[in-house]
mmCIF file of C-alpha atoms in Angstrom:
data_model
loop_
_atom_site.group_PDB
_atom_site.id
_atom_site.type_symbol
_atom_site.label_atom_id
_atom_site.label_comp_id
_atom_site.label_asym_id
_atom_site.label_seq_id
_atom_site.Cartn_x
_atom_site.Cartn_y
_atom_site.Cartn_z
ATOM 1 C CA MET A 1 93.364 91.453 104.611
ATOM 2 C CA LEU A 2 91.242 93.786 106.676
ATOM 3 C CA ASP A 3 89.569 91.865 109.514
ATOM 4 C CA LEU A 4 85.843 92.600 109.406
ATOM 5 C CA SER A 5 84.637 89.677 111.527
ATOM 6 C CA ILE A 6 83.102 91.944 114.173
ATOM 7 C CA LYS A 7 80.146 93.846 112.853
ATOM 8 C CA SER A 8 79.491 96.595 115.439
ATOM 9 C CA GLY A 9 79.987 100.089 114.068
ATOM 10 C CA ILE A 10 82.709 101.282 116.400
ATOM 11 C CA VAL A 11 84.762 98.109 116.218
ATOM 12 C CA ARG A 12 84.421 97.913 112.436
ATOM 13 C CA ALA A 13 85.723 101.473 112.244
ATOM 14 C CA VAL A 14 88.627 100.430 114.423
ATOM 15 C CA ILE A 15 89.497 97.348 112.421
ATOM 16 C CA LEU A 16 89.446 99.240 109.137
ATOM 17 C CA LEU A 17 92.230 101.387 110.530
ATOM 18 C CA LEU A 18 94.142 98.662 112.334
ATOM 19 C CA VAL A 19 95.579 96.691 109.465
ATOM 20 C CA ILE A 20 98.282 98.359 107.448
ATOM 21 C CA TYR A 21 99.309 97.485 103.902
ATOM 22 C CA PRO A 22 102.860 98.554 103.094
ATOM 23 C CA LEU A 23 103.544 100.479 99.949
ATOM 24 C CA ILE A 24 105.349 98.892 97.043
ATOM 25 C CA TRP A 25 107.723 99.692 94.207
ATOM 26 C CA VAL A 26 106.430 100.485 90.740
ATOM 27 C CA PRO A 27 108.295 101.912 87.737
ATOM 28 C CA ALA A 28 108.455 105.728 87.813
ATOM 29 C CA GLN A 29 106.021 105.780 90.692
ATOM 30 C CA ILE A 30 106.706 105.394 94.417
ATOM 31 C CA SER A 31 108.905 103.155 96.525
ATOM 32 C CA ILE A 32 108.907 102.456 100.237
ATOM 33 C CA GLU A 33 110.987 100.533 102.745
ATOM 34 C CA ALA A 34 110.475 99.869 106.437
ATOM 35 C CA GLY A 35 112.128 103.188 107.245
ATOM 36 C CA ASP A 36 109.532 105.089 105.222
ATOM 37 C CA MET A 37 106.698 103.581 107.238
ATOM 38 C CA LEU A 38 108.487 104.226 110.518
ATOM 39 C CA GLY A 39 109.082 107.771 109.318
ATOM 40 C CA LEU A 40 105.358 108.444 109.752
ATOM 41 C CA ILE A 41 105.895 108.502 113.532
ATOM 42 C CA GLY A 42 105.233 111.988 114.823
ATOM 43 C CA THR A 43 102.534 112.819 112.261
ATOM 44 C CA SER A 44 98.736 112.767 112.333
ATOM 45 C CA GLN A 45 95.854 112.901 109.853
ATOM 46 C CA GLN A 46 92.060 113.008 109.755
ATOM 47 C CA VAL A 47 90.195 109.948 108.478
ATOM 48 C CA GLU A 48 86.565 109.644 107.341
ATOM 49 C CA VAL A 49 84.808 106.273 107.776
ATOM 50 C CA ASN A 50 81.361 105.476 106.378
ATOM 51 C CA PHE A 51 79.281 102.360 107.139
ATOM 52 C CA SER A 52 76.070 103.330 105.343
ATOM 53 C CA GLU A 53 76.389 100.027 103.382
ATOM 54 C CA ASN A 54 75.276 101.695 100.151
ATOM 55 C CA THR A 55 78.064 104.123 99.274
ATOM 56 C CA ALA A 56 78.224 104.632 95.518
ATOM 57 C CA ILE A 57 81.775 104.151 94.271
ATOM 58 C CA ASP A 58 83.757 103.644 91.078
ATOM 59 C CA VAL A 59 86.628 101.301 91.987
ATOM 60 C CA GLY A 60 88.143 101.526 88.515
ATOM 61 C CA ALA A 61 90.295 98.993 86.721
ATOM 62 C CA ALA A 62 93.462 97.067 87.476
ATOM 63 C CA GLY A 63 96.742 97.795 85.735
ATOM 64 C CA ALA A 64 99.232 100.596 85.273
ATOM 65 C CA ASP A 65 98.655 104.356 85.239
ATOM 66 C CA GLN A 66 95.045 104.265 86.442
ATOM 67 C CA GLN A 67 92.937 107.246 87.533
ATOM 68 C CA TRP A 68 90.457 107.014 90.430
ATOM 69 C CA ASP A 69 88.053 109.677 91.670
ATOM 70 C CA LEU A 70 87.013 108.989 95.278
ATOM 71 C CA SER A 71 86.130 112.580 96.157
ATOM 72 C CA GLN A 72 82.341 112.158 96.117
ATOM 73 C CA PRO A 73 80.322 113.792 98.949
ATOM 74 C CA LEU A 74 79.318 111.422 101.775
ATOM 75 C CA SER A 75 76.709 111.682 104.508
ATOM 76 C CA GLY A 76 76.577 109.950 107.867
ATOM 77 C CA SER A 77 80.337 109.498 108.154
ATOM 78 C CA GLU A 78 82.465 109.373 111.303
ATOM 79 C CA ILE A 79 85.556 111.591 111.452
ATOM 80 C CA SER A 80 88.507 110.543 113.580
ATOM 81 C CA THR A 81 92.133 111.547 114.060
ATOM 82 C CA GLN A 82 94.883 109.008 113.476
ATOM 83 C CA GLU A 83 98.263 109.685 115.086
ATOM 84 C CA PHE A 84 101.417 107.690 114.375
ATOM 85 C CA ILE A 85 103.382 107.374 117.599
ATOM 86 C CA LEU A 86 106.008 105.359 119.444
ATOM 87 C CA PRO A 87 104.723 102.507 121.637
ATOM 88 C CA GLY A 88 106.148 104.253 124.693
ATOM 89 C CA GLU A 89 103.560 107.011 124.285
ATOM 90 C CA THR A 90 100.679 104.622 124.939
ATOM 91 C CA PRO A 91 99.160 103.097 128.100
ATOM 92 C CA PHE A 92 99.659 99.597 126.640
ATOM 93 C CA GLU A 93 103.417 99.697 126.019
ATOM 94 C CA GLU A 94 104.203 96.822 128.393
ATOM 95 C CA ALA A 95 101.705 94.525 126.656
ATOM 96 C CA PHE A 96 103.620 94.767 123.357
ATOM 97 C CA PRO A 97 107.342 94.836 124.216
ATOM 98 C CA SER A 98 108.464 93.938 120.681
ATOM 99 C CA ALA A 99 106.478 96.728 118.979
ATOM 100 C CA ASN A 100 108.347 99.600 117.360
ATOM 101 C CA PHE A 101 105.352 101.308 115.722
ATOM 102 C CA ALA A 102 101.938 102.326 117.015
ATOM 103 C CA TYR A 103 99.054 104.560 116.155
ATOM 104 C CA ARG A 104 96.246 106.103 118.128
ATOM 105 C CA ILE A 105 92.731 106.800 116.858
ATOM 106 C CA THR A 106 90.765 109.495 118.666
ATOM 107 C CA GLY A 107 87.566 111.428 118.104
ATOM 108 C CA THR A 108 85.314 108.365 118.100
ATOM 109 C CA THR A 109 82.291 108.070 120.400
ATOM 110 C CA ASP A 110 80.369 104.881 121.216
ATOM 111 C CA PRO A 111 76.885 104.878 122.849
ATOM 112 C CA ASP A 112 78.021 102.396 125.507
ATOM 113 C CA PHE A 113 81.659 103.354 125.995
ATOM 114 C CA GLY A 114 81.654 107.133 125.536
ATOM 115 C CA GLU A 115 84.762 108.700 124.025
ATOM 116 C CA VAL A 116 87.085 105.971 122.815
ATOM 117 C CA GLU A 117 90.844 105.927 122.224
ATOM 118 C CA ILE A 118 92.123 103.059 120.098
ATOM 119 C CA TYR A 119 95.744 101.934 119.920
ATOM 120 C CA GLN A 120 97.323 99.531 117.458
ATOM 121 C CA PHE A 121 100.816 98.051 117.686
ATOM 122 C CA ALA A 122 103.109 96.618 115.032
ATOM 123 C CA LYS A 123 106.632 95.424 114.477
ATOM 124 C CA ILE A 124 108.207 96.721 111.290
ATOM 125 C CA ASP A 125 111.558 95.595 109.932
ATOM 126 C CA GLU A 126 113.166 95.076 106.549
ATOM 127 C CA SER A 127 111.403 91.731 106.098
ATOM 128 C CA GLY A 128 107.838 92.870 106.665
ATOM 129 C CA TYR A 129 105.054 94.325 108.761
ATOM 130 C CA ALA A 130 103.516 92.320 111.613
ATOM 131 C CA ASN A 131 100.324 93.382 113.375
ATOM 132 C CA LEU A 132 100.800 92.539 117.079
ATOM 133 C CA GLY A 133 97.442 93.642 118.484
ATOM 134 C CA GLY A 134 95.798 96.647 120.038
ATOM 135 C CA GLY A 135 94.199 98.257 123.027
ATOM 136 C CA ILE A 136 91.078 100.329 123.639
ATOM 137 C CA SER A 137 90.389 102.766 126.457
ATOM 138 C CA SER A 138 87.225 104.799 126.976
ATOM 139 C CA SER A 139 85.758 107.551 129.120
ATOM 140 C CA ALA A 140 83.138 105.222 130.639
ATOM 141 C CA SER A 141 83.437 104.954 134.419
ATOM 142 C CA MET A 142 81.010 102.169 135.360
ATOM 143 C CA PHE A 143 83.386 99.327 134.444
ATOM 144 C CA ASP A 144 86.956 98.491 133.457
ATOM 145 C CA THR A 145 87.656 100.744 130.488
ATOM 146 C CA SER A 146 90.874 99.199 129.177
ATOM 147 C CA PHE A 147 90.850 96.281 126.737
ATOM 148 C CA VAL A 148 93.825 94.567 125.092
ATOM 149 C CA SER A 149 93.770 92.056 122.229
ATOM 150 C CA TYR A 150 96.718 90.124 120.819
ATOM 151 C CA ARG A 151 96.856 89.188 117.144
ATOM 152 C CA ALA A 152 100.453 88.460 115.992
ATOM 153 C CA VAL A 153 99.481 88.483 112.315
ATOM 154 C CA ASP A 154 102.015 88.947 109.513
ATOM 155 C CA VAL A 155 100.149 91.431 107.356
ATOM 156 C CA ALA A 156 102.547 91.637 104.418
ATOM 157 C CA PRO A 157 106.193 91.167 103.513
ATOM 158 C CA LEU A 158 108.593 93.979 102.721
ATOM 159 C CA PRO A 159 109.556 94.937 100.134
ATOM 160 C CA LEU A 160 106.714 94.262 97.720
ATOM 161 C CA ALA A 161 106.418 94.799 93.973
ATOM 162 C CA PHE A 162 103.609 95.519 91.559
ATOM 163 C CA GLY A 163 101.940 92.180 90.773
ATOM 164 C CA THR A 164 103.038 90.441 93.968
ATOM 165 C CA GLU A 165 100.495 88.093 95.543
ATOM 166 C CA TRP A 166 100.390 86.767 99.095
ATOM 167 C CA MET A 167 97.987 84.910 101.329
ATOM 168 C CA SER A 168 96.645 86.038 104.711
ATOM 169 C CA PHE A 169 95.138 83.741 107.317
ATOM 170 C CA GLU A 170 93.817 84.338 110.818
ATOM 171 C CA SER A 171 91.752 82.292 113.278
ATOM 172 C CA ASP A 172 90.100 83.307 116.559
ATOM 173 C CA THR A 173 88.242 81.095 119.041
ATOM 174 C CA PHE A 174 85.890 82.205 121.811
ATOM 175 C CA SER A 175 84.767 79.564 124.321
ATOM 176 C CA VAL A 176 82.558 79.584 127.431
ATOM 177 C CA GLU A 177 81.812 76.178 129.008
ATOM 178 C CA ASN A 178 80.148 74.120 126.237
ATOM 179 C CA PHE A 179 79.734 77.042 123.844
ATOM 180 C CA SER A 180 82.372 77.934 121.235
ATOM 181 C CA MET A 181 82.569 80.341 118.337
ATOM 182 C CA ILE A 182 85.367 79.987 115.789
ATOM 183 C CA SER A 183 86.126 82.745 113.283
ATOM 184 C CA VAL A 184 88.451 82.054 110.369
ATOM 185 C CA ASP A 185 89.519 84.817 107.992
ATOM 186 C CA SER A 186 91.556 84.245 104.864
ATOM 187 C CA ALA A 187 92.406 86.367 101.857
ATOM 188 C CA THR A 188 94.328 86.385 98.626
ATOM 189 C CA ASN A 189 96.006 89.761 98.268
ATOM 190 C CA ARG A 190 97.421 91.217 95.083
ATOM 191 C CA VAL A 191 98.946 94.579 94.251
ATOM 192 C CA ASP A 192 96.893 94.984 91.109
ATOM 193 C CA ALA A 193 97.197 98.632 90.078
ATOM 194 C CA TRP A 194 99.014 101.925 90.408
ATOM 195 C CA GLY A 195 98.071 105.429 89.381
ATOM 196 C CA THR A 196 96.541 108.604 90.802
ATOM 197 C CA VAL A 197 93.593 108.877 93.182
ATOM 198 C CA THR A 198 91.578 112.054 93.756
ATOM 199 C CA LEU A 199 90.255 112.650 97.285
ATOM 200 C CA PRO A 200 88.642 115.693 98.912
ATOM 201 C CA GLY A 201 92.124 116.866 99.929
ATOM 202 C CA GLY A 202 93.721 116.557 96.498
ATOM 203 C CA SER A 203 95.239 114.030 94.095
ATOM 204 C CA PHE A 204 97.909 111.527 95.141
ATOM 205 C CA ASP A 205 100.180 109.014 93.459
ATOM 206 C CA CYS A 206 99.204 105.657 94.864
ATOM 207 C CA LEU A 207 99.100 101.886 94.590
ATOM 208 C CA ARG A 208 96.025 99.686 94.915
ATOM 209 C CA ILE A 209 95.823 96.348 96.722
ATOM 210 C CA ARG A 210 92.990 93.940 95.954
ATOM 211 C CA SER A 211 92.007 91.495 98.725
ATOM 212 C CA ASP A 212 89.619 88.610 98.072
ATOM 213 C CA ASN A 213 88.317 88.009 101.592
ATOM 214 C CA LYS A 214 86.584 84.961 103.051
ATOM 215 C CA HIS A 215 85.151 84.927 106.577
ATOM 216 C CA ILE A 216 83.794 81.704 108.110
ATOM 217 C CA GLU A 217 82.079 81.806 111.499
ATOM 218 C CA THR A 218 81.208 78.496 113.147
ATOM 219 C CA THR A 219 79.112 78.085 116.307
ATOM 220 C CA LEU A 220 79.428 74.902 118.369
ATOM 221 C CA ILE A 221 77.539 73.647 121.420
ATOM 222 C CA GLY A 222 78.912 70.611 123.174
ATOM 223 C CA GLY A 223 81.349 70.105 120.319
ATOM 224 C CA MET A 224 78.589 69.908 117.699
ATOM 225 C CA VAL A 225 78.285 72.449 114.887
ATOM 226 C CA ILE A 226 74.895 74.120 115.092
ATOM 227 C CA MET A 227 75.494 77.018 112.696
ATOM 228 C CA GLN A 228 78.046 78.130 110.137
ATOM 229 C CA ASN A 229 78.060 81.361 108.143
ATOM 230 C CA THR A 230 80.371 82.267 105.274
ATOM 231 C CA ASP A 231 80.894 85.767 103.876
ATOM 232 C CA ASN A 232 82.898 86.592 100.756
ATOM 233 C CA THR A 233 83.888 90.127 99.830
ATOM 234 C CA ILE A 234 86.357 92.021 97.677
ATOM 235 C CA GLU A 235 88.268 94.886 99.207
ATOM 236 C CA TYR A 236 90.471 97.549 97.617
ATOM 237 C CA THR A 237 93.076 99.504 99.567
ATOM 238 C CA TRP A 238 94.744 102.575 98.065
ATOM 239 C CA VAL A 239 98.105 103.468 99.589
ATOM 240 C CA SER A 240 100.437 106.424 99.202
ATOM 241 C CA LYS A 241 104.016 106.852 100.325
ATOM 242 C CA GLU A 242 103.398 110.175 102.024
ATOM 243 C CA HIS A 243 99.929 109.482 103.414
ATOM 244 C CA PHE A 244 99.860 105.811 104.460
ATOM 245 C CA ILE A 245 96.436 104.208 103.752
ATOM 246 C CA ILE A 246 94.444 106.830 101.885
ATOM 247 C CA ALA A 247 91.259 104.924 100.976
ATOM 248 C CA VAL A 248 89.585 101.535 101.537
ATOM 249 C CA ALA A 249 86.405 100.186 99.926
ATOM 250 C CA GLU A 250 84.749 96.806 100.606
ATOM 251 C CA SER A 251 81.988 95.179 98.599
ATOM 252 C CA PRO A 252 78.740 94.042 100.275
ATOM 253 C CA ASP A 253 78.719 90.506 101.712
ATOM 254 C CA GLY A 254 78.397 87.951 98.945
ATOM 255 C CA ILE A 255 79.342 90.371 96.165
ATOM 256 C CA VAL A 256 82.548 89.194 94.472
ATOM 257 C CA ASP A 257 82.332 91.255 91.295
ATOM 258 C CA PRO A 258 85.680 93.134 91.072
ATOM 259 C CA ASP A 259 83.815 96.067 89.497
ATOM 260 C CA PHE A 260 81.330 96.464 92.366
ATOM 261 C CA ASN A 261 79.758 99.943 92.439
ATOM 262 C CA THR A 262 78.321 99.963 95.973
ATOM 263 C CA ALA A 263 80.486 99.651 99.080
ATOM 264 C CA GLN A 264 79.300 98.369 102.451
ATOM 265 C CA SER A 265 82.186 100.268 104.069
ATOM 266 C CA PHE A 266 84.380 103.070 102.807
ATOM 267 C CA GLN A 267 87.142 105.113 104.383
ATOM 268 C CA ARG A 268 89.413 107.867 103.129
ATOM 269 C CA VAL A 269 91.962 110.345 104.396
ATOM 270 C CA LEU A 270 90.712 113.928 104.598
ATOM 271 C CA THR A 271 93.952 115.686 105.520
ATOM 272 C CA ALA A 272 97.602 115.003 104.812
ATOM 273 C CA PRO A 273 99.839 113.971 107.717
ATOM 274 C CA THR A 274 101.023 116.888 109.815
ATOM 275 C CA THR A 275 103.592 117.008 112.589
ATOM 276 C CA ALA A 276 100.920 117.832 115.157
ATOM 277 C CA VAL A 277 100.978 114.838 117.471
ATOM 278 C CA SER A 278 102.243 117.028 120.306
ATOM 279 C CA ASP A 279 99.319 119.406 119.786
ATOM 280 C CA ARG A 280 96.567 117.073 120.956
ATOM 281 C CA PRO A 281 93.845 118.777 123.046
ATOM 282 C CA GLY A 282 94.992 118.971 126.637
ATOM 283 C CA LEU A 283 98.629 118.404 125.684
ATOM 284 C CA ALA A 284 99.249 121.621 123.806
ATOM 285 C CA ARG A 285 102.423 123.522 124.646
ATOM 286 C CA SER A 286 105.230 125.240 122.806
ATOM 287 C CA VAL A 287 108.181 122.981 121.971
ATOM 288 C CA ASN A 288 110.980 124.029 119.638
ATOM 289 C CA VAL A 289 113.888 121.772 118.655
ATOM 290 C CA TYR A 290 116.855 122.920 116.561
ATOM 291 C CA PRO A 291 118.934 122.462 114.517
ATOM 292 C CA ASN A 292 116.974 119.987 112.437
ATOM 293 C CA PRO A 293 118.758 118.259 110.717
ATOM 294 C CA PHE A 294 121.164 117.845 113.640
ATOM 295 C CA SER A 295 124.759 116.667 113.841
ATOM 296 C CA GLU A 296 125.624 116.048 117.502
ATOM 297 C CA ASN A 297 124.107 118.931 119.463
ATOM 298 C CA ILE A 298 120.341 119.313 119.972
ATOM 299 C CA ASN A 299 118.727 122.416 121.483
ATOM 300 C CA ILE A 300 115.277 122.126 123.052
ATOM 301 C CA GLU A 301 113.092 125.051 124.091
ATOM 302 C CA ILE A 302 109.953 124.361 126.159
ATOM 303 C CA ASN A 303 107.390 126.982 127.078
ATOM 304 C CA SER A 304 105.034 125.581 129.727
ATOM 305 C CA PRO A 305 102.769 127.008 132.448
ATOM 306 C CA LEU A 306 103.791 124.112 134.737
ATOM 307 C CA ALA A 307 107.015 123.156 136.505
ATOM 308 C CA GLU A 308 107.574 119.474 135.718
ATOM 309 C CA PRO A 309 110.365 116.861 135.636
ATOM 310 C CA VAL A 310 111.693 116.422 132.100
ATOM 311 C CA LYS A 311 113.417 113.412 130.542
ATOM 312 C CA LEU A 312 114.777 113.157 127.004
ATOM 313 C CA GLU A 313 115.078 110.027 124.867
ATOM 314 C CA LEU A 314 116.587 109.714 121.403
ATOM 315 C CA VAL A 315 114.979 106.779 119.577
ATOM 316 C CA ASN A 316 115.836 105.205 116.233
ATOM 317 C CA GLN A 317 113.350 103.957 113.643
ATOM 318 C CA LEU A 318 113.271 100.490 115.178
ATOM 319 C CA GLY A 319 112.045 101.941 118.476
ATOM 320 C CA GLN A 320 115.383 101.415 120.223
ATOM 321 C CA VAL A 321 116.462 104.068 122.744
ATOM 322 C CA ILE A 322 119.891 105.314 121.611
ATOM 323 C CA ASN A 323 120.433 107.720 124.495
ATOM 324 C CA ARG A 324 118.492 109.230 127.366
ATOM 325 C CA LYS A 325 118.992 112.190 129.665
ATOM 326 C CA GLU A 326 117.325 113.243 132.928
ATOM 327 C CA LEU A 327 116.972 117.027 133.035
ATOM 328 C CA GLY A 328 115.385 117.373 136.461
ATOM 329 C CA THR A 329 112.466 119.731 137.035
ATOM 330 C CA SER A 330 112.075 122.531 134.533
ATOM 331 C CA PRO A 331 110.540 125.759 135.872
ATOM 332 C CA SER A 332 107.330 127.202 134.466
ATOM 333 C CA GLY A 333 107.702 129.557 131.561
ATOM 334 C CA SER A 334 110.347 129.272 128.873
ATOM 335 C CA THR A 335 113.245 126.862 129.410
ATOM 336 C CA ARG A 336 116.113 125.949 127.085
ATOM 337 C CA PHE A 337 118.144 122.723 127.211
ATOM 338 C CA SER A 338 121.176 121.676 125.198
ATOM 339 C CA TRP A 339 121.948 117.980 124.665
ATOM 340 C CA PHE A 340 125.176 116.679 123.149
ATOM 341 C CA ILE A 341 124.928 113.301 121.422
ATOM 342 C CA ASN A 342 128.242 111.558 120.770
ATOM 343 C CA SER A 343 128.342 110.605 117.103
ATOM 344 C CA GLY A 344 129.768 107.231 118.122
ATOM 345 C CA GLN A 345 126.327 106.349 119.523
ATOM 346 C CA LEU A 346 124.653 107.056 116.196
ATOM 347 C CA HIS A 347 124.580 104.747 113.216
ATOM 348 C CA ARG A 348 124.151 105.602 109.551
ATOM 349 C CA GLU A 349 120.421 106.115 110.000
ATOM 350 C CA LYS A 350 119.035 109.415 108.756
ATOM 351 C CA ILE A 351 115.855 109.553 110.849
ATOM 352 C CA TYR A 352 115.541 109.649 114.651
ATOM 353 C CA PHE A 353 112.806 110.633 117.111
ATOM 354 C CA LEU A 354 113.246 112.871 120.127
ATOM 355 C CA ARG A 355 110.875 112.063 122.984
ATOM 356 C CA ILE A 356 110.346 114.837 125.528
ATOM 357 C CA ILE A 357 108.800 113.095 128.526
ATOM 358 C CA GLU A 358 107.035 114.995 131.291
ATOM 359 C CA SER A 359 104.619 113.869 133.975
ATOM 360 C CA SER A 360 101.568 115.171 132.089
ATOM 361 C CA ARG A 361 102.547 114.556 128.466
ATOM 362 C CA VAL A 362 104.942 113.021 125.983
ATOM 363 C CA ASN A 363 105.981 114.961 122.879
ATOM 364 C CA THR A 364 107.598 113.195 119.932
ATOM 365 C CA ILE A 365 109.512 115.189 117.347
ATOM 366 C CA LYS A 366 110.961 113.704 114.180
ATOM 367 C CA LEU A 367 114.617 114.616 113.573
ATOM 368 C CA SER A 368 116.878 114.230 110.568
ATOM 369 C CA ARG A 369 120.594 113.700 110.990
ATOM 370 C CA SER A 370 123.109 115.639 108.925
ATOM 371 C CA PHE A 371 126.292 113.929 107.736
#
């Protein structure tokens, strides 16, 4: 279920991207395990979000081998960059010690908060995906610009299968003296279709999740209910193994027709994931790691205009640090390091992440292990 209890534009854009639906197995289609989701770390993609509340859309039918065309032109959309990263690359790492997966959303501007960076944290293992919460930081300077929220919501079990149904439930309470506001969100989720979706960037094999959402907001003063609002919507989420969430469409409040043709909110991926997390503006530098796949020896070449202390960490897909090495201060210009990893420290995992940590940046590079 995608939490849409907060209606402001920027936060709604955030929430649409915060909740992740894992991909599922279908015959002759795609399959995914926890390792596939964690394998997104080190990649980034552009996402388009539209809250015009009247986006024309054809959500198509449920069932096998469906075709969806979601490539229609949109106006008034917000474009942001979504980067899949390790929790240690965020300013909120200590707030979510059990997280092994995070992503950062940049390129969003709010009238009150300026440029906003949004972080979301999750714990992924073989049993499922749990949304732990998130943090927001902004460029505003007139007040505290860091905000953290804790959620601890089990979004979905892993693995899933075509036709699987599960329930989602979440409750939040805000209280000040005699005033309270209680928000309760529930949903019935079903993987109801698989097929091919066409987006501006191409066509992708995908699965579709239908969520029947119910949001109840109750206002109390002195313990007495003075107002209660209920919203019901249907939401479809298209997911792809290689591209994570690729599209989301939600019906207007009160519309529960599964064939709705107007969406109050719509998002889609514009570009496929690229290994460009280390190329964020202000963090750009030349980093080359080889061989990849690696066996035991890793060579790292860094070309930087600054002389900085460098530390290396080898991390597995669960976010655990397998080995670390302090390299001291590297001089400006081109520097080459060689790091030997004893095979006894490595397990049978095929995917690892090399973190190159400097005082002004952290680069994460996805590595494959050769056997």
